[in-house]
Coordinates of C-alpha atoms in Angstrom, one line a residue:
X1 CA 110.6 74.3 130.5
X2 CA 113.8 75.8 129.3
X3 CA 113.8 73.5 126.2
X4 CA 110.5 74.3 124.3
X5 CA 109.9 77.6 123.1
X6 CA 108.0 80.6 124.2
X7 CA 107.2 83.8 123.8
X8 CA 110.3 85.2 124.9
X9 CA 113.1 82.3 123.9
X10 CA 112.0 82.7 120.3
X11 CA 112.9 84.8 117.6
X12 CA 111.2 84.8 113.4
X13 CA 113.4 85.2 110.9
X14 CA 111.5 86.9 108.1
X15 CA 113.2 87.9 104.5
X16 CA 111.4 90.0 102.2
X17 CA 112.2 91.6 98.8
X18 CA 109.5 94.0 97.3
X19 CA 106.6 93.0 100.0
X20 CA 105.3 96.0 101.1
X21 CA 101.9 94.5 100.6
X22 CA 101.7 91.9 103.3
X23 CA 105.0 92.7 105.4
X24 CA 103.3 94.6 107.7
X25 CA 100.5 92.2 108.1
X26 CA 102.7 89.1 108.7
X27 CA 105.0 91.1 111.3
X28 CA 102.0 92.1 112.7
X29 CA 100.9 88.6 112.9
X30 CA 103.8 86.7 114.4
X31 CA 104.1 89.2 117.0
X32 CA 100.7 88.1 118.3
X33 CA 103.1 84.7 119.1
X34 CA 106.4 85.6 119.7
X35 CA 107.9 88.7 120.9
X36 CA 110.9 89.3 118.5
X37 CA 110.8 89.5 114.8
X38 CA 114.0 89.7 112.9
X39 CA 113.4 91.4 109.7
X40 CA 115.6 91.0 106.8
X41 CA 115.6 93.5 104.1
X42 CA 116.6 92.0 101.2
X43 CA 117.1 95.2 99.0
X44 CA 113.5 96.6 98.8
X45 CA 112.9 98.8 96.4
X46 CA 109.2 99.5 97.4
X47 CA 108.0 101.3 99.6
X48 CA 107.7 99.1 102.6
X49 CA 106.1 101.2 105.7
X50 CA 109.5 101.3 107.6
X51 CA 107.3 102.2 110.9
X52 CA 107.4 98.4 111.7
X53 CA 110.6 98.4 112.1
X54 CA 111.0 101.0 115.1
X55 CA 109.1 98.6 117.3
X56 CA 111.1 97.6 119.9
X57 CA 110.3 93.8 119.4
X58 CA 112.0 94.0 115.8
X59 CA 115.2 93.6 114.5
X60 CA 115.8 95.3 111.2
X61 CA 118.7 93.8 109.3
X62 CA 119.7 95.6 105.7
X63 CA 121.2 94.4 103.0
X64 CA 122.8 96.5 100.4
X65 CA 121.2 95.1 97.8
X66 CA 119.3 91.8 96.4
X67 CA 121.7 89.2 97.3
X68 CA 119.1 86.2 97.6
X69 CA 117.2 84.3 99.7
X70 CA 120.0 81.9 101.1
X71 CA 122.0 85.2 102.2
X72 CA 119.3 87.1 104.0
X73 CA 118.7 83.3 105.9
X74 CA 122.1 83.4 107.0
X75 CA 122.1 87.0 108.1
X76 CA 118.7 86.5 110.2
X77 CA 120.0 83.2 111.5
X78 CA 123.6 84.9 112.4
X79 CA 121.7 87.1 114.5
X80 CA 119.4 85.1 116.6
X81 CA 122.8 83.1 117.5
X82 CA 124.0 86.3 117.9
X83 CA 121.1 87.5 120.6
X84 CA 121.0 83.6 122.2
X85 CA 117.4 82.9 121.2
X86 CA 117.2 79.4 121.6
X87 CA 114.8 78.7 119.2
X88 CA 114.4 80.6 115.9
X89 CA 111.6 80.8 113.1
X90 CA 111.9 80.8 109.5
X91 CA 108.5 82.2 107.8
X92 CA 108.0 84.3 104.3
X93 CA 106.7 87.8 104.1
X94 CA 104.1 86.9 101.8
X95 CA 101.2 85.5 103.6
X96 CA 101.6 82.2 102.4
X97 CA 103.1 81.1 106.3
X98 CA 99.9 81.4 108.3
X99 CA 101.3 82.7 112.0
X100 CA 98.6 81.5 113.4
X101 CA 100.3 77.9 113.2
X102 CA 103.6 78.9 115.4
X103 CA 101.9 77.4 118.3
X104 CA 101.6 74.1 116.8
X105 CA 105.2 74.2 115.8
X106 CA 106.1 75.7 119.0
X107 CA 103.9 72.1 120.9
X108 CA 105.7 69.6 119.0
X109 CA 109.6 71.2 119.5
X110 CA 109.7 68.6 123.0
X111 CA 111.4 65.7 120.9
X112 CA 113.5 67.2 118.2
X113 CA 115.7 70.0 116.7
X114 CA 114.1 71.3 113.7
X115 CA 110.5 70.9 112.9
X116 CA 109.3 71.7 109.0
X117 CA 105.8 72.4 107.9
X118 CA 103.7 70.3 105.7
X119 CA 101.6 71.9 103.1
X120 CA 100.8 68.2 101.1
X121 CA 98.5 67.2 103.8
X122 CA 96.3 70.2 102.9
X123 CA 97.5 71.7 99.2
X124 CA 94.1 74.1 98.7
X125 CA 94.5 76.1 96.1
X126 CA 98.3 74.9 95.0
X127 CA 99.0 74.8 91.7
X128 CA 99.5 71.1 89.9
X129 CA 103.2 72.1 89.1
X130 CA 103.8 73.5 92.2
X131 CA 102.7 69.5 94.1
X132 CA 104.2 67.2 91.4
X133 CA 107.1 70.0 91.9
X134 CA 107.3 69.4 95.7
X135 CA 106.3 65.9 95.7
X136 CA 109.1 64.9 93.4
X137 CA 111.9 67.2 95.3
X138 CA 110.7 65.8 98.6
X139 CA 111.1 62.2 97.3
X140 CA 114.7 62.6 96.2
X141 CA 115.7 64.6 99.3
X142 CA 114.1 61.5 101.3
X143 CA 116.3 59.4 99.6
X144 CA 119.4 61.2 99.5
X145 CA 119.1 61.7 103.0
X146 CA 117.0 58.7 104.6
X147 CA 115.1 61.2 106.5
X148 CA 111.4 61.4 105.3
X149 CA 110.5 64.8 104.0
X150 CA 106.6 65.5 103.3
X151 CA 107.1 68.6 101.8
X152 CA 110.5 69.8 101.6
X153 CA 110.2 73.4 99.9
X154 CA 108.5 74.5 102.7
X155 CA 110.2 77.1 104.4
X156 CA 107.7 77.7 107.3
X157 CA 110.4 75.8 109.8
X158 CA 111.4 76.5 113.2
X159 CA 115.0 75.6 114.9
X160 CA 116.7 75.1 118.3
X161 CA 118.8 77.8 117.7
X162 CA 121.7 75.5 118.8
X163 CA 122.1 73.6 115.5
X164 CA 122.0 76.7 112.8
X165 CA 125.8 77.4 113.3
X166 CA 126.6 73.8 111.8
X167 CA 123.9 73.7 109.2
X168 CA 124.1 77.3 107.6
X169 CA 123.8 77.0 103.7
X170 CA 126.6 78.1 101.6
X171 CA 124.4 78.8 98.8
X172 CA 122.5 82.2 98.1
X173 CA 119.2 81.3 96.2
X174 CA 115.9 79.0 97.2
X175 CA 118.2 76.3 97.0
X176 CA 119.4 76.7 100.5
X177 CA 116.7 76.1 102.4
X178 CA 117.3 72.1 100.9
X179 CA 120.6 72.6 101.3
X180 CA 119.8 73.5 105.1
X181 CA 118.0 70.0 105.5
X182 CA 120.7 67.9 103.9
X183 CA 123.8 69.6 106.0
X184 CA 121.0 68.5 109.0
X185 CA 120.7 65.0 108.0
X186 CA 124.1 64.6 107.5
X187 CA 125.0 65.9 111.1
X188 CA 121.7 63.4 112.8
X189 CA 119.7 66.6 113.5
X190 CA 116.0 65.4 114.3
X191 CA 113.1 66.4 112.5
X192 CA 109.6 66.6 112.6
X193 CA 106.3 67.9 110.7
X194 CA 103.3 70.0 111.4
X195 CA 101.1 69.8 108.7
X196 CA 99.9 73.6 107.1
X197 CA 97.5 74.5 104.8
X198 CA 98.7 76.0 101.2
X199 CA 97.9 79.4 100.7
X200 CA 98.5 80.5 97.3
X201 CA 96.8 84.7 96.9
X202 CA 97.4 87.0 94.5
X203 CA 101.2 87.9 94.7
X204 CA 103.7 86.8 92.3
X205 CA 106.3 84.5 93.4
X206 CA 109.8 85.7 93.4
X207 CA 111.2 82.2 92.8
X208 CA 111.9 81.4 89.1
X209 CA 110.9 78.0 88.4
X210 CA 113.8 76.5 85.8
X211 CA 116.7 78.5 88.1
X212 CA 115.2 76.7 91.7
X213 CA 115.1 73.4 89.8
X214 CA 118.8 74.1 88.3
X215 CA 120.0 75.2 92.2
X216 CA 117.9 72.2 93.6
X217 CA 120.0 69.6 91.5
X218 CA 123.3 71.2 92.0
X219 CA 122.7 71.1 95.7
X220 CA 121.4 67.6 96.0
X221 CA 124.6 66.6 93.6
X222 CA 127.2 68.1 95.5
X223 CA 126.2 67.9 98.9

């Protein structure tokens, strides 16, 4: 059916700063599921094995330098809308998205627009700080927004493609991808979940705890 994704409808949407550890293994990955990967090179300064990006099923978008999380989201959404795929991935470059979960996202797409995974169900090896941290932020999205978000810092999502033009965060950082549910909410977009383990390995998270905080209350105040 022309309304649930496949192979071929769908596009992944995968920023990366300084991943040339697990870039190639997640690109690898995804295109096991889905035959385009939009890669957005948010101003690498490793050395990142560029050969992934002359296959033909990627899309290498570059940005002049490290401009932020929210910014590279917009440039990969910007060109799936661009290329009319009518669904369209979000997933990290640092392994912590396992591909192997597209197809469940891809099964439960039938009934609603945007469909976020759930690490709570299953948080493994995530660290105290990082649940009461997601719990909490989840909680007073929910509220803000009367739309019941499990885990809400989750950024393994996927999207009809349809909806990203009216949703696209204004702001650069972490912080957008809540910013991205509340312009949803506010516009009646339908959710759902798919529950996904939490893989936490060895690589050091580029978000800085006290600045995602600071950028998640400014964008739950002023939105």
């Amino acid at each position: 059916m022309s309304n649930l994704p496949n192979r071929n409808n769908t596009a992944a949407v995968i920023p990366f700063f300084n991943e040339a550890g697990t870039i190639e293994n997640v690109v690898e990955n995804v295109l096991h599921f889905i035959d385009t990967a939009i890669l957005v090179n948010d101003g690498s300064k490793d050395n990142w094995n560029r050969e992934i990006a002359g296959d033909k099923r990627v899309i290498l978008i570059e940005l002049p330098e490290n401009m932020g999380k929210g910014n590279a989201l917009n440039s990969g959404f910007r060109k799936s809308i661009e290329k009319n795929f009518k669904f369209t991935f979000t997933i990290d470059a640092d392994l912590q998205h396992p591909p192997e979960k597209i197809p469940d996202f891809m099964n439960n797409m039938a009934d609603c627009d945007i469909c976020v995974g759930n690490r709570m169900a299953d948080t493994g090896d995530m660290p105290l700080q990082r649940i009461l941290s997601n719990k909490i932020t989840s909680a007073l999205l929910s509220i803000k927004t009367g739309v019941r978000f499990a885990d809400s810092q989750c950024g393994f999502r996927l999207f009809r493609t349809a909806v990203l033009k009216d949703i696209l965060p204004e702001a650069d950082g972490f912080e957008a991808e809540t910013e991205i549910l509340i312009n949803a909410a506010k516009k009646n977009i339908s959710f759902s979940h798919v529950d996904i383990p939490a893989i936490y390995g060895n690589t050091s998270s580029k978000m800085k705890p006290l600045e995602a905080i600071a950028g998640f209350i400014k964008v739950l105040l002023t939105k």
